[in-house]
mmCIF file of C-alpha atoms in Angstrom:
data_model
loop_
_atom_site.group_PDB
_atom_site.id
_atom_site.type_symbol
_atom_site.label_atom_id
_atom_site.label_comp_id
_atom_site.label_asym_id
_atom_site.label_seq_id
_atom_site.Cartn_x
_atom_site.Cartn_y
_atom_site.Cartn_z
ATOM 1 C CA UNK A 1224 1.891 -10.357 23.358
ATOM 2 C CA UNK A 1225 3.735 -10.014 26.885
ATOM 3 C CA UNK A 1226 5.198 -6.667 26.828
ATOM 4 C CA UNK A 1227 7.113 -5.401 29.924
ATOM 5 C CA UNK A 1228 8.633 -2.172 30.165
ATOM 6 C CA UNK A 1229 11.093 -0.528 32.562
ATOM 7 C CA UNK A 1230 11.876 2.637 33.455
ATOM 8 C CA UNK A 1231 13.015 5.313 36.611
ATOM 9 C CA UNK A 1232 16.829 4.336 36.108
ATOM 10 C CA UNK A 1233 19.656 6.356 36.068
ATOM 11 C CA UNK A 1234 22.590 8.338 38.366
ATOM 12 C CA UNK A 1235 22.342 8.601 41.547
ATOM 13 C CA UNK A 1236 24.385 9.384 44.836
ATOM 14 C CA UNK A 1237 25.190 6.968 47.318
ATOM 15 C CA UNK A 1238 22.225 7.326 49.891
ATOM 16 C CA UNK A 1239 19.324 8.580 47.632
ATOM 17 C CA UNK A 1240 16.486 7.238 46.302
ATOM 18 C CA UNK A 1241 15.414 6.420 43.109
ATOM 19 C CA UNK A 1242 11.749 4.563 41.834
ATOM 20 C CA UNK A 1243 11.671 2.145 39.169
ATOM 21 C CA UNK A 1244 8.331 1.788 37.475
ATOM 22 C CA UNK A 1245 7.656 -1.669 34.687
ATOM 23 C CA UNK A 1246 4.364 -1.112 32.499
ATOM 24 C CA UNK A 1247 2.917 -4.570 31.312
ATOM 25 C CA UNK A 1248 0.716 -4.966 28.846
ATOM 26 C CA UNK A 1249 -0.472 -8.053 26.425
ATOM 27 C CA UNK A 1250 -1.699 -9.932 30.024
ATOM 28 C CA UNK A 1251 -4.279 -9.733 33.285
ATOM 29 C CA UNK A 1252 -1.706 -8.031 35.389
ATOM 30 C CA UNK A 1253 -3.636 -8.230 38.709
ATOM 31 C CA UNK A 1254 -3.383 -12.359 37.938
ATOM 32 C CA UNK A 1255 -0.010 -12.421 38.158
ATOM 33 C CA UNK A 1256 2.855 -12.124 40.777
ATOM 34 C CA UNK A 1257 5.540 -10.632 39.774
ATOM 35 C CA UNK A 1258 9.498 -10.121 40.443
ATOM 36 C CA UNK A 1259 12.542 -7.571 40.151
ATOM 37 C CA UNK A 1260 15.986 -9.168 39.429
ATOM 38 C CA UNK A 1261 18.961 -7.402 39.175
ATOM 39 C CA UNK A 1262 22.714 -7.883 37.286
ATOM 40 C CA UNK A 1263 25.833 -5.897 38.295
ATOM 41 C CA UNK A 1264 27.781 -4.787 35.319
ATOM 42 C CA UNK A 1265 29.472 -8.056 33.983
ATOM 43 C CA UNK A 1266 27.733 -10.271 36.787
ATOM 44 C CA UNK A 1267 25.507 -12.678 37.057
ATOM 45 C CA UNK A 1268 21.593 -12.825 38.167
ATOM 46 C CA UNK A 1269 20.355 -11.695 41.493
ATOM 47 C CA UNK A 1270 16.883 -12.094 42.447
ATOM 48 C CA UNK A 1271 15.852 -8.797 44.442
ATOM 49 C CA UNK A 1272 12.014 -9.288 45.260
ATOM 50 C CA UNK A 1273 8.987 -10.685 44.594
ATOM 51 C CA UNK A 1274 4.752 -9.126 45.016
ATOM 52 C CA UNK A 1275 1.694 -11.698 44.961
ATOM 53 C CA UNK A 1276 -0.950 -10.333 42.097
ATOM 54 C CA UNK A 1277 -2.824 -9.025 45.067
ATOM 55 C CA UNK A 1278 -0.001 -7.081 46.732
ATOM 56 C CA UNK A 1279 -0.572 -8.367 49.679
ATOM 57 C CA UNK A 1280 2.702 -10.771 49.662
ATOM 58 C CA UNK A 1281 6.093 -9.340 49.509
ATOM 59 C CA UNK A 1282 9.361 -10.958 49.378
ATOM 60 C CA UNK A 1283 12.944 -9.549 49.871
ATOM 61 C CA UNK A 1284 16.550 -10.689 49.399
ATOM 62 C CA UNK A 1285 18.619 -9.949 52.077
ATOM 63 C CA UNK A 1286 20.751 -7.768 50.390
ATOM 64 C CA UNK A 1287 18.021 -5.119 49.724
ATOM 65 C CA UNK A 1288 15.371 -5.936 52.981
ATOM 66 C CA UNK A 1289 14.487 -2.934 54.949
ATOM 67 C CA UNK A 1290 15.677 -0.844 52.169
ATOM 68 C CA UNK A 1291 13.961 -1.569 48.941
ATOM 69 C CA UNK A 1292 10.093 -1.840 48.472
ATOM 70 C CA UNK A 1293 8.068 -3.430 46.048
ATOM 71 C CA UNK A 1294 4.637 -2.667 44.948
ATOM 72 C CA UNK A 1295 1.777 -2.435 42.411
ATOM 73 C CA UNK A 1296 -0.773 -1.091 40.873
ATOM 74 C CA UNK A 1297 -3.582 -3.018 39.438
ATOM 75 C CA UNK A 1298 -5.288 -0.221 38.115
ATOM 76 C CA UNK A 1299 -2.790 1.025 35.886
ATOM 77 C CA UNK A 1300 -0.818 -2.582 35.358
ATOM 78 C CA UNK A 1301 2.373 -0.639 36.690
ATOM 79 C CA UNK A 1302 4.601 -2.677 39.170
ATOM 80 C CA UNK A 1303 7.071 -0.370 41.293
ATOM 81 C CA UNK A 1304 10.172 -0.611 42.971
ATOM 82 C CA UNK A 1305 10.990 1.618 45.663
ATOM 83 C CA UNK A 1306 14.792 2.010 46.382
ATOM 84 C CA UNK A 1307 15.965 4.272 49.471
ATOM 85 C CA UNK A 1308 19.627 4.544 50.566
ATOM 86 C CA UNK A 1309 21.227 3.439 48.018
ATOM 87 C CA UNK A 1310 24.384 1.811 47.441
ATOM 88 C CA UNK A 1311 27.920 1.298 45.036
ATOM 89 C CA UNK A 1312 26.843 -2.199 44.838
ATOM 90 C CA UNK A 1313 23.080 -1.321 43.795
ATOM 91 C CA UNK A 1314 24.228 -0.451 41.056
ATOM 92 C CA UNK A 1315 22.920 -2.892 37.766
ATOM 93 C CA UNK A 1316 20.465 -3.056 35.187
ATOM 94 C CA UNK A 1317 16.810 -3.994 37.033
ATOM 95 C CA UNK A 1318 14.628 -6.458 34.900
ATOM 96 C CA UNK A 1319 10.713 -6.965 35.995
ATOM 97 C CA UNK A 1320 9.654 -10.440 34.853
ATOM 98 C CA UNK A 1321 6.417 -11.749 35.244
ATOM 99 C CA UNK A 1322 5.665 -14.798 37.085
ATOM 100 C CA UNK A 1323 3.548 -18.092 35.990
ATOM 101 C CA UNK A 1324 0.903 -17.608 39.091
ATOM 102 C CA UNK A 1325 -1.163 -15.254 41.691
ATOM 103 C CA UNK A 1326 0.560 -15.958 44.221
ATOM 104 C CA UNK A 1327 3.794 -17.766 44.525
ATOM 105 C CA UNK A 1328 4.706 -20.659 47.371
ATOM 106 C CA UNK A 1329 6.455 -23.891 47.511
ATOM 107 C CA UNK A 1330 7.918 -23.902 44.188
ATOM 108 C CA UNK A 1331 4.672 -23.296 42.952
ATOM 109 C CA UNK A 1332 6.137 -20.350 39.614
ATOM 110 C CA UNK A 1333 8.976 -19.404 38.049
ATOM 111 C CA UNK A 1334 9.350 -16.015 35.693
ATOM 112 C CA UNK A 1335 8.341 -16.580 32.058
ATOM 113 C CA UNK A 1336 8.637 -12.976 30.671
ATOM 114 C CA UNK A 1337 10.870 -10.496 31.301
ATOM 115 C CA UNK A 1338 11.278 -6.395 30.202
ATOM 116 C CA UNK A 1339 14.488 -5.659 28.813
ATOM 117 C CA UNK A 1340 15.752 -3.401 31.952
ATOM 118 C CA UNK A 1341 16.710 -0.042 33.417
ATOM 119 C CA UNK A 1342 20.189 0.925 34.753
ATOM 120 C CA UNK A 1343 20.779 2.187 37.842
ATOM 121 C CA UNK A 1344 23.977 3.923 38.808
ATOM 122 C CA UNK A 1345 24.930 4.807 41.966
ATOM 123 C CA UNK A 1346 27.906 6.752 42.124
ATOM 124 C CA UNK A 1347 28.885 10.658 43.851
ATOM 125 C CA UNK B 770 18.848 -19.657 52.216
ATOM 126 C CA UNK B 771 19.202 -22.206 49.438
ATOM 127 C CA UNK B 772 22.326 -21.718 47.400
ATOM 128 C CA UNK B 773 23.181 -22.844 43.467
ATOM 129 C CA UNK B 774 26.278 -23.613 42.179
ATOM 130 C CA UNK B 775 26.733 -23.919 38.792
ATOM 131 C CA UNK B 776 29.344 -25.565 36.648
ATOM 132 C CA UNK B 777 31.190 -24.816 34.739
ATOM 133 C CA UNK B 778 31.672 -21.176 35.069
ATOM 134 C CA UNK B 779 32.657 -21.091 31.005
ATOM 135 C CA UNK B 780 32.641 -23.542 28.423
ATOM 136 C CA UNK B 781 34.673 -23.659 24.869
ATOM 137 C CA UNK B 782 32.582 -25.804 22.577
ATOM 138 C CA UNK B 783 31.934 -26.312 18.717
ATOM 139 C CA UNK B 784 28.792 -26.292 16.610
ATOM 140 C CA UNK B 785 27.363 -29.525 16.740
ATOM 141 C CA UNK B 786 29.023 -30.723 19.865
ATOM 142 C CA UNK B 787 26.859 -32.545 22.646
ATOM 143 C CA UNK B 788 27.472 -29.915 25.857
ATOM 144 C CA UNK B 789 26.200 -30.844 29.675
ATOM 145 C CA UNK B 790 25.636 -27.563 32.430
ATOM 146 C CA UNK B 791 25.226 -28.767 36.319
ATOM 147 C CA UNK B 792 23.459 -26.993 38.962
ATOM 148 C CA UNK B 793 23.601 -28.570 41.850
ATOM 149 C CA UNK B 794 21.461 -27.081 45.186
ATOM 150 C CA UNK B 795 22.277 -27.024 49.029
ATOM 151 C CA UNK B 796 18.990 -28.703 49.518
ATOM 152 C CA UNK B 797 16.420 -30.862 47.887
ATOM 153 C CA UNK B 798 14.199 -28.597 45.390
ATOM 154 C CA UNK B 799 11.655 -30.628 44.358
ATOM 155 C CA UNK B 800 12.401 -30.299 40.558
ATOM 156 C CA UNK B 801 11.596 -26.846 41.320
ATOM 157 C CA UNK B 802 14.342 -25.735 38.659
ATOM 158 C CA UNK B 803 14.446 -23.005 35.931
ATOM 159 C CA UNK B 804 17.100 -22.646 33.321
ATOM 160 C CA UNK B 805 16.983 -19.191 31.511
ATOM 161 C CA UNK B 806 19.576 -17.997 28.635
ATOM 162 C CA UNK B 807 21.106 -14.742 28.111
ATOM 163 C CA UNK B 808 22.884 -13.059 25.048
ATOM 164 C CA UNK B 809 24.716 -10.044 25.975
ATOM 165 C CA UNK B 810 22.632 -6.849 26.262
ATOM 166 C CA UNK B 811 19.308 -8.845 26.449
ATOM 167 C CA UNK B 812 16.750 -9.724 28.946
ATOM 168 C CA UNK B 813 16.958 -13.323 30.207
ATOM 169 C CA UNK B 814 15.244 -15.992 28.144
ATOM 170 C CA UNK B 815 12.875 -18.868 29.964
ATOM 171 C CA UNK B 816 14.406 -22.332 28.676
ATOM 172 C CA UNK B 817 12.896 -24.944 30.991
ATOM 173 C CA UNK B 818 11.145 -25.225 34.167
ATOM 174 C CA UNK B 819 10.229 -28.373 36.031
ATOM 175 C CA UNK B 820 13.777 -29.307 35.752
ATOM 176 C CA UNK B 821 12.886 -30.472 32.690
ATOM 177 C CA UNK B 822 9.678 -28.823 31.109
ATOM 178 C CA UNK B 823 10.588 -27.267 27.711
ATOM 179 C CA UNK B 824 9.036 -23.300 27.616
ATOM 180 C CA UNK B 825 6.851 -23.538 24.303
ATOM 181 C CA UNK B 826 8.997 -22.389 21.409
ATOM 182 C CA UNK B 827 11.927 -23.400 22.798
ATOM 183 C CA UNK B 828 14.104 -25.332 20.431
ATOM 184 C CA UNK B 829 13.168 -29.340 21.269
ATOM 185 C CA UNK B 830 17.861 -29.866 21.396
ATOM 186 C CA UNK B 831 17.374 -28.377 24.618
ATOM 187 C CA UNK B 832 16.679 -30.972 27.738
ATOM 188 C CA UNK B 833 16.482 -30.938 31.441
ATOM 189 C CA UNK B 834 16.979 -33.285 34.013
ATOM 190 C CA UNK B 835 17.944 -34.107 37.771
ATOM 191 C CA UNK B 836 16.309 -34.625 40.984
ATOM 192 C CA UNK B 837 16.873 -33.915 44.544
ATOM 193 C CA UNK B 838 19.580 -31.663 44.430
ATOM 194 C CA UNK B 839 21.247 -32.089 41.563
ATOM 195 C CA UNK B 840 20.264 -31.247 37.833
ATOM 196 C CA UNK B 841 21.553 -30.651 34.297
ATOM 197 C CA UNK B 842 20.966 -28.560 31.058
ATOM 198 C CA UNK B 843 21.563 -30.489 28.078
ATOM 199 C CA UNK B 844 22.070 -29.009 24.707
ATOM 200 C CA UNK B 845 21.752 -31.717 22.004
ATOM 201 C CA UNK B 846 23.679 -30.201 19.219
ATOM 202 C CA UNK B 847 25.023 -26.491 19.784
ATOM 203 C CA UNK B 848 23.780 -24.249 16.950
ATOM 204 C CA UNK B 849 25.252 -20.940 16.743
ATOM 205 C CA UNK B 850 22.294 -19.019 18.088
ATOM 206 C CA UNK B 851 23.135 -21.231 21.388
ATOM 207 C CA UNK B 852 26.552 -19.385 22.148
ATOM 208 C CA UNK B 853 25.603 -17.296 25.787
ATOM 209 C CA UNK B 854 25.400 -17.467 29.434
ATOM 210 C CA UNK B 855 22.752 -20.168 31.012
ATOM 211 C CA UNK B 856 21.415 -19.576 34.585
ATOM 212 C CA UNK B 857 19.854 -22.008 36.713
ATOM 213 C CA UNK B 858 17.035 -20.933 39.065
ATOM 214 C CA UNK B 859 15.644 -22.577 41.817
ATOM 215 C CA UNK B 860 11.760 -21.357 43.048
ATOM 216 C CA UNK B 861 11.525 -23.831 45.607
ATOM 217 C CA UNK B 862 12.157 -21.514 48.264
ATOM 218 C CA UNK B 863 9.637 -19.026 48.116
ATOM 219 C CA UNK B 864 11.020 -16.030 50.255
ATOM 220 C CA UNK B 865 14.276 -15.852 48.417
ATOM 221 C CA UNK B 866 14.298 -17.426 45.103
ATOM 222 C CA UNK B 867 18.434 -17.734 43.946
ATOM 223 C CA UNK B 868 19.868 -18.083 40.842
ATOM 224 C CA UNK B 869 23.686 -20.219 40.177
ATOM 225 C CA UNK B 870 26.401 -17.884 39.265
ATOM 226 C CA UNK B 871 25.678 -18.251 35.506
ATOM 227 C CA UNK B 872 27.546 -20.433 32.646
ATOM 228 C CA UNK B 873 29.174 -18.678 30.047
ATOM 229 C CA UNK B 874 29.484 -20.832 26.527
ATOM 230 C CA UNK B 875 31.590 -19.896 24.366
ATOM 231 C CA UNK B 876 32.891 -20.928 20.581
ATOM 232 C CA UNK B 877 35.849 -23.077 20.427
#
């Protein structure tokens, strides 16, 4: 069974840094890209970035490039976010999700699992 | 960037009752579509993908079609289970995938 699970959320002030960490389990991790999305309280789904099963493929939305980073490690099937200066409108629950292939291009995978989130707040 | 718009934002409809969600994309996608449902407090669910691939174990009243730019959720005959907030996806753009605002369905 798929298992995903967040954690790393929680209060923090507007500029700081805060790193998420999703354990997965049930699956070949290192197969696998995966993805953070994020929803605002009340809001709908953003997609905030995206890792090949290697790692060596990152994706960004604009909203978070320059200031987020994603990452992995195989060894420990542990996917990471990395979130410096933070913002008010960073402020959601973060889901991991899985993806359906090694590496994703062209349309080529979609998520198919997803962990059931970690709030962040960002707030003085 | 490729954007989704979704419609309609909410829906009143009845158990039984045939309902239609459109997502319609600023560019072609390729079928390269994803619907997901979510109940409040709970992770996203995977519906279809393909535009109109059903996820296994996914309830055979749910259908997906469209091409180009334009495609649609179909629920057959609402259950009560069915009552939450679709999202379309599109994957076709692989350096910023985008969801549509979301659909909320609600119980008439």
């Amino acid at each position: 069974e798929v298992q995903l699970l967040e954690s790393g959320g929680g209060l923090v002030q507007p500029g700081g840094s805060l790193r998420l960490s999703c354990a997965a389990s049930g699956f070949t991790f290192s197969s696998y890209a995966m993805s953070w999305v994020r929803q605002a309280p009340g809001k709908g789904l953003e997609w905030v970035s995206a890792i090949s099963g290697s790692g060596g493929s990152t994706y960004y939305a604009d909203s978070v490039k320059g200031r987020f980073t994603i990452s992995r490690d195989n060894s420990k099937n542990t996917l990471y976010l990395q979130m410096n200066s933070l913002r008010a409108e960073d402020t959601a629950v973060y889901y991991c999700a899985k993806d359906t292939a090694f590496y994703c291009s062209g349309g080529s995978c979609y998520s198919d699992y997803w962990g059931q989130g970690t709030l962040v707040t960002v707030s003085s | 960037d490729i954007q989704m718009t979704q419609s309609p934002s909410s829906l009143s409809a009845s158990v039984g009752d045939r309902v239609t969600i459109t997502c319609r994309a600023s560019q072609g996608i390729s079928n390269s579509l994803a619907w997901y449902q979510q109940k409040p407090g709970k992770a996203p669910k995977l519906l279809l993908y393909a535009a109109s691939r059903l996820e296994s174990g996914v309830p055979s009243r749910f259908s997906g079609s469209g091409s180009g730019t334009d495609y649609t959720l179909t629920i057959s005959s609402l259950q009560p289970e069915d009552f939450a907030t679709y999202y379309c996806q599109q994957y076709y753009s692989t350096l910023m995938y985008t969801f549509g605002q979301g659909t909320k369905l609600e119980i008439k």
